[in-house]
């Protein structure tokens, strides 16, 4: 830390009955009042260096003994005034980054310039500030921090702007070339001395050495400093992102504690005013951090963005800031963890534990990434050549472009689907979560993004257990998002014995399992033991050809589910299955679309198949029987 001493005389100021005086053989003839404090001083040393005091004394009437000067708006208070007064008396004063701003503002207020006397205080302070303070890293930060007490004066004297420029310039420089104080930069210097300058340059840690230091600044000064650093263009976006994470970790925990403290029951208006002030300051801090986020994807982690989003919900920041965070999260949501997406809901209009709406917005933004307006095939320079090209060739080029565009994000969709299924399992436990929101989240990702539906089935099972009052129609709506063909053997075994599932789902599970067994060799005896146990539990003998989806076991449930009777002959398999599915596929009022049209079911789609596909489908069911007969 740099410092400067001015003057050579010892300090002779003393206090007597709340009045500050200076020891001298000459009687004092000037009384200066600074913010409630009185000073008994002498005109000659002060007026010879302070132009403002000269003008005040020339305009005010003199008394018999003392002339009184009042300075109620003196910047820096009594400490800054004493520095200026001692300089006038030639008493030794020490200046450093901690008091140079106050001294500079006070000297400017008193007009201690070169017009009054050569080598006056303003000149000496400017020399020290430019040659020492701005050249030191720590000195520049401390000085910038102290300008907060004198915002207007610091702006007019360009102290704030010069400190910011100096910090931004040094941030893009290697720490070995920056003048750092020994106590503050011991860790950085030790790193440099271990591997040398060249070795340290190759270490990524040295590139962001400045981030922790400027994190001490308040949000207003920090924002201006980061803008200057970013505008310089020499620092990569990932280092900017790391600096923002350091700053957020420095201040956001304080926000959480303050918000929690202010939410305690309070009876006075002062407590509510304090809570409002804390919330307002914290909201400004968070919105400023959001505005500083680099535009480049991956500059900050997805986990950090979601933490900001959680804080944004707590502080109720502007909707624009929330949407900006949601858009940025969507760019890299495949990196998220399920716990990061569990954003607490603080809305008074919703009783849900988590904010599902903001996650829906993130997923919608994610799905919009891969979509772009269709582009026409490239035009040829010659119109004749353009006409010669067949329309089929153009369509092939167009499809190729579309496939490339969609395949670019296919892997990320697979990752997001896994994260989403885990998220569904967590929010499904919320008894206040509406069915419509659960289905909306589940249907956000396209079906091809889920290679299997085991985790989705687990989420549906959790939701059914947490919401036992769902009626028949609601359970059917919930299970429509499930594809039984994508369930594993273990999931099928569980689903076949799940009493909370609709009857049609249980039938579909058993049906697809037998169809799968028929296409793999035609012998049920070749199936795994767990499938044999599944079929045996429904009175299907694994050692014999699978006659049908037969079971005489009733499956109890809230809907008074009926039993599934045996399918006695191969010809009756399709008709019996159709009958049983139709029995459970009755549409009620809750199944109607807003336009009044009933939602088409999978069964009705099956019934609408032409005769040829129906025969093929029934032939598939009888494959096992034919194979057995031939053998």
PDB file of N, CA and C in Angstrom, residues 515-586:
ATOM      1  N   UNK A 515     -46.814 -60.091 -27.721  1.00  0.00           N
ATOM      2  CA  UNK A 515     -46.436 -59.836 -29.110  1.00  0.00           C
ATOM      3  C   UNK A 515     -44.925 -59.850 -29.265  1.00  0.00           C
ATOM      4  N   UNK A 516     -44.241 -59.315 -28.290  1.00  0.00           N
ATOM      5  CA  UNK A 516     -42.774 -59.309 -28.326  1.00  0.00           C
ATOM      6  C   UNK A 516     -42.237 -60.733 -28.239  1.00  0.00           C
ATOM      7  N   UNK A 517     -42.856 -61.550 -27.372  1.00  0.00           N
ATOM      8  CA  UNK A 517     -42.416 -62.939 -27.242  1.00  0.00           C
ATOM      9  C   UNK A 517     -42.668 -63.716 -28.518  1.00  0.00           C
ATOM     10  N   UNK A 518     -43.797 -63.411 -29.196  1.00  0.00           N
ATOM     11  CA  UNK A 518     -44.136 -64.135 -30.417  1.00  0.00           C
ATOM     12  C   UNK A 518     -43.162 -63.824 -31.542  1.00  0.00           C
ATOM     13  N   UNK A 519     -42.688 -62.597 -31.615  1.00  0.00           N
ATOM     14  CA  UNK A 519     -41.792 -62.198 -32.700  1.00  0.00           C
ATOM     15  C   UNK A 519     -40.355 -62.612 -32.446  1.00  0.00           C
ATOM     16  N   UNK A 520     -40.025 -63.051 -31.245  1.00  0.00           N
ATOM     17  CA  UNK A 520     -38.646 -63.431 -30.947  1.00  0.00           C
ATOM     18  C   UNK A 520     -38.382 -64.919 -31.080  1.00  0.00           C
ATOM     19  N   UNK A 521     -39.337 -65.699 -31.479  1.00  0.00           N
ATOM     20  CA  UNK A 521     -39.069 -67.121 -31.662  1.00  0.00           C
ATOM     21  C   UNK A 521     -40.286 -67.998 -31.553  1.00  0.00           C
ATOM     22  N   UNK A 522     -41.381 -67.470 -31.089  1.00  0.00           N
ATOM     23  CA  UNK A 522     -42.633 -68.206 -31.048  1.00  0.00           C
ATOM     24  C   UNK A 522     -42.769 -69.143 -29.874  1.00  0.00           C
ATOM     25  N   UNK A 523     -41.853 -69.176 -28.947  1.00  0.00           N
ATOM     26  CA  UNK A 523     -41.939 -70.072 -27.799  1.00  0.00           C
ATOM     27  C   UNK A 523     -41.834 -69.245 -26.531  1.00  0.00           C
ATOM     28  N   UNK A 524     -42.862 -69.364 -25.751  1.00  0.00           N
ATOM     29  CA  UNK A 524     -42.845 -68.632 -24.495  1.00  0.00           C
ATOM     30  C   UNK A 524     -41.833 -69.228 -23.537  1.00  0.00           C
ATOM     31  N   UNK A 525     -41.521 -70.504 -23.725  1.00  0.00           N
ATOM     32  CA  UNK A 525     -40.569 -71.140 -22.824  1.00  0.00           C
ATOM     33  C   UNK A 525     -39.180 -70.537 -22.941  1.00  0.00           C
ATOM     34  N   UNK A 526     -38.930 -69.847 -24.049  1.00  0.00           N
ATOM     35  CA  UNK A 526     -37.617 -69.216 -24.207  1.00  0.00           C
ATOM     36  C   UNK A 526     -37.538 -67.853 -23.519  1.00  0.00           C
ATOM     37  N   UNK A 527     -38.643 -67.424 -22.913  1.00  0.00           N
ATOM     38  CA  UNK A 527     -38.644 -66.109 -22.263  1.00  0.00           C
ATOM     39  C   UNK A 527     -37.901 -66.167 -20.935  1.00  0.00           C
ATOM     40  N   UNK A 528     -37.464 -65.041 -20.437  1.00  0.00           N
ATOM     41  CA  UNK A 528     -36.807 -65.007 -19.118  1.00  0.00           C
ATOM     42  C   UNK A 528     -37.762 -65.450 -18.025  1.00  0.00           C
ATOM     43  N   UNK A 529     -37.184 -65.792 -16.900  1.00  0.00           N
ATOM     44  CA  UNK A 529     -37.983 -66.300 -15.788  1.00  0.00           C
ATOM     45  C   UNK A 529     -38.945 -65.257 -15.244  1.00  0.00           C
ATOM     46  N   UNK A 530     -38.533 -63.986 -15.263  1.00  0.00           N
ATOM     47  CA  UNK A 530     -39.433 -62.972 -14.713  1.00  0.00           C
ATOM     48  C   UNK A 530     -40.664 -62.770 -15.591  1.00  0.00           C
ATOM     49  N   UNK A 531     -40.481 -62.946 -16.938  1.00  0.00           N
ATOM     50  CA  UNK A 531     -41.648 -62.866 -17.816  1.00  0.00           C
ATOM     51  C   UNK A 531     -42.556 -64.065 -17.605  1.00  0.00           C
ATOM     52  N   UNK A 532     -41.951 -65.237 -17.404  1.00  0.00           N
ATOM     53  CA  UNK A 532     -42.762 -66.418 -17.124  1.00  0.00           C
ATOM     54  C   UNK A 532     -43.600 -66.210 -15.862  1.00  0.00           C
ATOM     55  N   UNK A 533     -42.962 -65.616 -14.856  1.00  0.00           N
ATOM     56  CA  UNK A 533     -43.698 -65.358 -13.621  1.00  0.00           C
ATOM     57  C   UNK A 533     -44.824 -64.366 -13.857  1.00  0.00           C
ATOM     58  N   UNK A 534     -44.553 -63.366 -14.716  1.00  0.00           N
ATOM     59  CA  UNK A 534     -45.583 -62.385 -15.029  1.00  0.00           C
ATOM     60  C   UNK A 534     -46.778 -63.034 -15.707  1.00  0.00           C
ATOM     61  N   UNK A 535     -46.506 -63.900 -16.709  1.00  0.00           N
ATOM     62  CA  UNK A 535     -47.587 -64.573 -17.415  1.00  0.00           C
ATOM     63  C   UNK A 535     -48.314 -65.558 -16.510  1.00  0.00           C
ATOM     64  N   UNK A 536     -47.544 -66.247 -15.671  1.00  0.00           N
ATOM     65  CA  UNK A 536     -48.178 -67.211 -14.766  1.00  0.00           C
ATOM     66  C   UNK A 536     -49.090 -66.528 -13.764  1.00  0.00           C
ATOM     67  N   UNK A 537     -48.722 -65.309 -13.348  1.00  0.00           N
ATOM     68  CA  UNK A 537     -49.570 -64.591 -12.385  1.00  0.00           C
ATOM     69  C   UNK A 537     -50.921 -64.242 -12.965  1.00  0.00           C
ATOM     70  N   UNK A 538     -51.002 -64.257 -14.323  1.00  0.00           N
ATOM     71  CA  UNK A 538     -52.277 -63.990 -14.984  1.00  0.00           C
ATOM     72  C   UNK A 538     -52.850 -65.256 -15.623  1.00  0.00           C
ATOM     73  N   UNK A 539     -52.505 -66.431 -15.044  1.00  0.00           N
ATOM     74  CA  UNK A 539     -53.043 -67.729 -15.500  1.00  0.00           C
ATOM     75  C   UNK A 539     -52.682 -68.038 -16.950  1.00  0.00           C
ATOM     76  N   UNK A 540     -51.520 -67.611 -17.396  1.00  0.00           N
ATOM     77  CA  UNK A 540     -51.026 -67.962 -18.720  1.00  0.00           C
ATOM     78  C   UNK A 540     -49.896 -68.956 -18.528  1.00  0.00           C
ATOM     79  N   UNK A 541     -50.039 -70.130 -19.071  1.00  0.00           N
ATOM     80  CA  UNK A 541     -49.042 -71.186 -18.891  1.00  0.00           C
ATOM     81  C   UNK A 541     -47.868 -70.949 -19.824  1.00  0.00           C
ATOM     82  N   UNK A 542     -46.671 -70.650 -19.301  1.00  0.00           N
ATOM     83  CA  UNK A 542     -45.530 -70.365 -20.162  1.00  0.00           C
ATOM     84  C   UNK A 542     -45.083 -71.574 -20.970  1.00  0.00           C
ATOM     85  N   UNK A 543     -45.398 -72.803 -20.536  1.00  0.00           N
ATOM     86  CA  UNK A 543     -44.939 -73.983 -21.252  1.00  0.00           C
ATOM     87  C   UNK A 543     -45.786 -74.323 -22.469  1.00  0.00           C
ATOM     88  N   UNK A 544     -46.960 -73.658 -22.609  1.00  0.00           N
ATOM     89  CA  UNK A 544     -47.845 -73.908 -23.731  1.00  0.00           C
ATOM     90  C   UNK A 544     -47.863 -72.699 -24.653  1.00  0.00           C
ATOM     91  N   UNK A 545     -48.299 -72.909 -25.886  1.00  0.00           N
ATOM     92  CA  UNK A 545     -48.390 -71.773 -26.804  1.00  0.00           C
ATOM     93  C   UNK A 545     -49.286 -70.704 -26.221  1.00  0.00           C
ATOM     94  N   UNK A 546     -48.904 -69.460 -26.331  1.00  0.00           N
ATOM     95  CA  UNK A 546     -49.700 -68.368 -25.752  1.00  0.00           C
ATOM     96  C   UNK A 546     -50.990 -68.181 -26.512  1.00  0.00           C
ATOM     97  N   UNK A 547     -52.068 -68.664 -25.947  1.00  0.00           N
ATOM     98  CA  UNK A 547     -53.354 -68.576 -26.641  1.00  0.00           C
ATOM     99  C   UNK A 547     -53.848 -67.139 -26.742  1.00  0.00           C
ATOM    100  N   UNK A 548     -53.662 -66.372 -25.719  1.00  0.00           N
ATOM    101  CA  UNK A 548     -54.159 -64.992 -25.743  1.00  0.00           C
ATOM    102  C   UNK A 548     -53.712 -64.277 -24.486  1.00  0.00           C
ATOM    103  N   UNK A 549     -54.220 -63.069 -24.325  1.00  0.00           N
ATOM    104  CA  UNK A 549     -53.980 -62.306 -23.115  1.00  0.00           C
ATOM    105  C   UNK A 549     -55.028 -62.693 -22.099  1.00  0.00           C
ATOM    106  N   UNK A 550     -54.924 -63.872 -21.580  1.00  0.00           N
ATOM    107  CA  UNK A 550     -55.991 -64.381 -20.727  1.00  0.00           C
ATOM    108  C   UNK A 550     -55.608 -64.287 -19.270  1.00  0.00           C
ATOM    109  N   UNK A 551     -56.563 -63.899 -18.494  1.00  0.00           N
ATOM    110  CA  UNK A 551     -56.380 -63.893 -17.042  1.00  0.00           C
ATOM    111  C   UNK A 551     -57.750 -63.891 -16.401  1.00  0.00           C
ATOM    112  N   UNK A 552     -57.870 -64.631 -15.378  1.00  0.00           N
ATOM    113  CA  UNK A 552     -59.123 -64.637 -14.624  1.00  0.00           C
ATOM    114  C   UNK A 552     -58.978 -63.904 -13.309  1.00  0.00           C
ATOM    115  N   UNK A 553     -57.818 -63.309 -13.152  1.00  0.00           N
ATOM    116  CA  UNK A 553     -57.557 -62.582 -11.904  1.00  0.00           C
ATOM    117  C   UNK A 553     -58.126 -61.184 -12.008  1.00  0.00           C
ATOM    118  N   UNK A 554     -58.965 -60.830 -11.101  1.00  0.00           N
ATOM    119  CA  UNK A 554     -59.512 -59.472 -11.093  1.00  0.00           C
ATOM    120  C   UNK A 554     -58.485 -58.519 -10.521  1.00  0.00           C
ATOM    121  N   UNK A 555     -58.480 -57.330 -11.077  1.00  0.00           N
ATOM    122  CA  UNK A 555     -57.538 -56.298 -10.629  1.00  0.00           C
ATOM    123  C   UNK A 555     -58.328 -55.228  -9.930  1.00  0.00           C
ATOM    124  N   UNK A 556     -58.311 -55.192  -8.614  1.00  0.00           N
ATOM    125  CA  UNK A 556     -59.133 -54.210  -7.902  1.00  0.00           C
ATOM    126  C   UNK A 556     -58.611 -52.809  -8.132  1.00  0.00           C
ATOM    127  N   UNK A 557     -59.471 -51.856  -7.993  1.00  0.00           N
ATOM    128  CA  UNK A 557     -59.056 -50.461  -8.135  1.00  0.00           C
ATOM    129  C   UNK A 557     -60.183 -49.546  -7.751  1.00  0.00           C
ATOM    130  N   UNK A 558     -59.904 -48.232  -7.830  1.00  0.00           N
ATOM    131  CA  UNK A 558     -60.890 -47.228  -7.454  1.00  0.00           C
ATOM    132  C   UNK A 558     -62.027 -47.141  -8.459  1.00  0.00           C
ATOM    133  N   UNK A 559     -61.792 -47.635  -9.687  1.00  0.00           N
ATOM    134  CA  UNK A 559     -62.803 -47.514 -10.725  1.00  0.00           C
ATOM    135  C   UNK A 559     -63.667 -48.752 -10.827  1.00  0.00           C
ATOM    136  N   UNK A 560     -63.558 -49.714  -9.903  1.00  0.00           N
ATOM    137  CA  UNK A 560     -64.281 -50.976 -10.007  1.00  0.00           C
ATOM    138  C   UNK A 560     -63.961 -51.651 -11.338  1.00  0.00           C
ATOM    139  N   UNK A 561     -62.656 -51.820 -11.569  1.00  0.00           N
ATOM    140  CA  UNK A 561     -62.230 -52.423 -12.835  1.00  0.00           C
ATOM    141  C   UNK A 561     -62.798 -53.840 -12.959  1.00  0.00           C
ATOM    142  N   UNK A 562     -63.227 -54.166 -14.155  1.00  0.00           N
ATOM    143  CA  UNK A 562     -63.741 -55.513 -14.422  1.00  0.00           C
ATOM    144  C   UNK A 562     -62.595 -56.446 -14.754  1.00  0.00           C
ATOM    145  N   UNK A 563     -62.871 -57.728 -14.714  1.00  0.00           N
ATOM    146  CA  UNK A 563     -61.828 -58.712 -15.003  1.00  0.00           C
ATOM    147  C   UNK A 563     -61.652 -58.884 -16.484  1.00  0.00           C
ATOM    148  N   UNK A 564     -60.462 -59.354 -16.874  1.00  0.00           N
ATOM    149  CA  UNK A 564     -60.160 -59.631 -18.274  1.00  0.00           C
ATOM    150  C   UNK A 564     -60.350 -61.119 -18.490  1.00  0.00           C
ATOM    151  N   UNK A 565     -61.355 -61.482 -19.256  1.00  0.00           N
ATOM    152  CA  UNK A 565     -61.610 -62.899 -19.524  1.00  0.00           C
ATOM    153  C   UNK A 565     -60.661 -63.422 -20.579  1.00  0.00           C
ATOM    154  N   UNK A 566     -60.549 -64.751 -20.648  1.00  0.00           N
ATOM    155  CA  UNK A 566     -59.605 -65.364 -21.579  1.00  0.00           C
ATOM    156  C   UNK A 566     -60.027 -65.182 -23.021  1.00  0.00           C
ATOM    157  N   UNK A 567     -59.056 -65.113 -23.843  1.00  0.00           N
ATOM    158  CA  UNK A 567     -59.289 -65.056 -25.284  1.00  0.00           C
ATOM    159  C   UNK A 567     -59.197 -66.500 -25.777  1.00  0.00           C
ATOM    160  N   UNK A 568     -60.357 -67.148 -26.027  1.00  0.00           N
ATOM    161  CA  UNK A 568     -60.398 -68.595 -26.159  1.00  0.00           C
ATOM    162  C   UNK A 568     -59.811 -69.100 -27.467  1.00  0.00           C
ATOM    163  N   UNK A 569     -59.911 -68.351 -28.515  1.00  0.00           N
ATOM    164  CA  UNK A 569     -59.400 -68.836 -29.791  1.00  0.00           C
ATOM    165  C   UNK A 569     -58.584 -67.766 -30.465  1.00  0.00           C
ATOM    166  N   UNK A 570     -57.641 -68.155 -31.357  1.00  0.00           N
ATOM    167  CA  UNK A 570     -56.831 -67.155 -32.045  1.00  0.00           C
ATOM    168  C   UNK A 570     -57.667 -66.169 -32.827  1.00  0.00           C
ATOM    169  N   UNK A 571     -58.794 -66.624 -33.413  1.00  0.00           N
ATOM    170  CA  UNK A 571     -59.588 -65.703 -34.211  1.00  0.00           C
ATOM    171  C   UNK A 571     -60.253 -64.644 -33.367  1.00  0.00           C
ATOM    172  N   UNK A 572     -60.490 -65.001 -32.101  1.00  0.00           N
ATOM    173  CA  UNK A 572     -61.205 -64.040 -31.250  1.00  0.00           C
ATOM    174  C   UNK A 572     -60.279 -63.094 -30.496  1.00  0.00           C
ATOM    175  N   UNK A 573     -58.974 -63.236 -30.715  1.00  0.00           N
ATOM    176  CA  UNK A 573     -58.044 -62.401 -29.941  1.00  0.00           C
ATOM    177  C   UNK A 573     -58.252 -60.914 -30.207  1.00  0.00           C
ATOM    178  N   UNK A 574     -58.287 -60.570 -31.489  1.00  0.00           N
ATOM    179  CA  UNK A 574     -58.415 -59.154 -31.819  1.00  0.00           C
ATOM    180  C   UNK A 574     -59.768 -58.616 -31.390  1.00  0.00           C
ATOM    181  N   UNK A 575     -60.834 -59.386 -31.650  1.00  0.00           N
ATOM    182  CA  UNK A 575     -62.174 -58.915 -31.308  1.00  0.00           C
ATOM    183  C   UNK A 575     -62.351 -58.781 -29.807  1.00  0.00           C
ATOM    184  N   UNK A 576     -61.826 -59.757 -29.056  1.00  0.00           N
ATOM    185  CA  UNK A 576     -61.951 -59.678 -27.599  1.00  0.00           C
ATOM    186  C   UNK A 576     -61.149 -58.506 -27.047  1.00  0.00           C
ATOM    187  N   UNK A 577     -59.934 -58.336 -27.570  1.00  0.00           N
ATOM    188  CA  UNK A 577     -59.109 -57.208 -27.122  1.00  0.00           C
ATOM    189  C   UNK A 577     -59.783 -55.891 -27.457  1.00  0.00           C
ATOM    190  N   UNK A 578     -60.392 -55.843 -28.673  1.00  0.00           N
ATOM    191  CA  UNK A 578     -61.098 -54.635 -29.055  1.00  0.00           C
ATOM    192  C   UNK A 578     -62.250 -54.340 -28.100  1.00  0.00           C
ATOM    193  N   UNK A 579     -62.972 -55.396 -27.725  1.00  0.00           N
ATOM    194  CA  UNK A 579     -64.125 -55.247 -26.847  1.00  0.00           C
ATOM    195  C   UNK A 579     -63.706 -54.765 -25.471  1.00  0.00           C
ATOM    196  N   UNK A 580     -62.640 -55.352 -24.955  1.00  0.00           N
ATOM    197  CA  UNK A 580     -62.203 -54.985 -23.610  1.00  0.00           C
ATOM    198  C   UNK A 580     -61.625 -53.571 -23.568  1.00  0.00           C
ATOM    199  N   UNK A 581     -60.900 -53.197 -24.604  1.00  0.00           N
ATOM    200  CA  UNK A 581     -60.360 -51.836 -24.634  1.00  0.00           C
ATOM    201  C   UNK A 581     -61.471 -50.815 -24.807  1.00  0.00           C
ATOM    202  N   UNK A 582     -62.476 -51.181 -25.626  1.00  0.00           N
ATOM    203  CA  UNK A 582     -63.591 -50.260 -25.807  1.00  0.00           C
ATOM    204  C   UNK A 582     -64.350 -50.070 -24.512  1.00  0.00           C
ATOM    205  N   UNK A 583     -64.391 -51.115 -23.713  1.00  0.00           N
ATOM    206  CA  UNK A 583     -65.079 -51.036 -22.430  1.00  0.00           C
ATOM    207  C   UNK A 583     -64.449 -49.995 -21.526  1.00  0.00           C
ATOM    208  N   UNK A 584     -63.132 -49.848 -21.637  1.00  0.00           N
ATOM    209  CA  UNK A 584     -62.416 -48.894 -20.779  1.00  0.00           C
ATOM    210  C   UNK A 584     -62.154 -47.576 -21.485  1.00  0.00           C
ATOM    211  N   UNK A 585     -62.565 -47.455 -22.746  1.00  0.00           N
ATOM    212  CA  UNK A 585     -62.215 -46.284 -23.524  1.00  0.00           C
ATOM    213  C   UNK A 585     -63.383 -45.327 -23.702  1.00  0.00           C
ATOM    214  N   UNK A 586     -64.421 -45.462 -22.851  1.00  0.00           N
ATOM    215  CA  UNK A 586     -65.563 -44.574 -22.953  1.00  0.00           C
ATOM    216  C   UNK A 586     -65.134 -43.157 -22.612  1.00  0.00           C
TER     217      UNK A 586
END
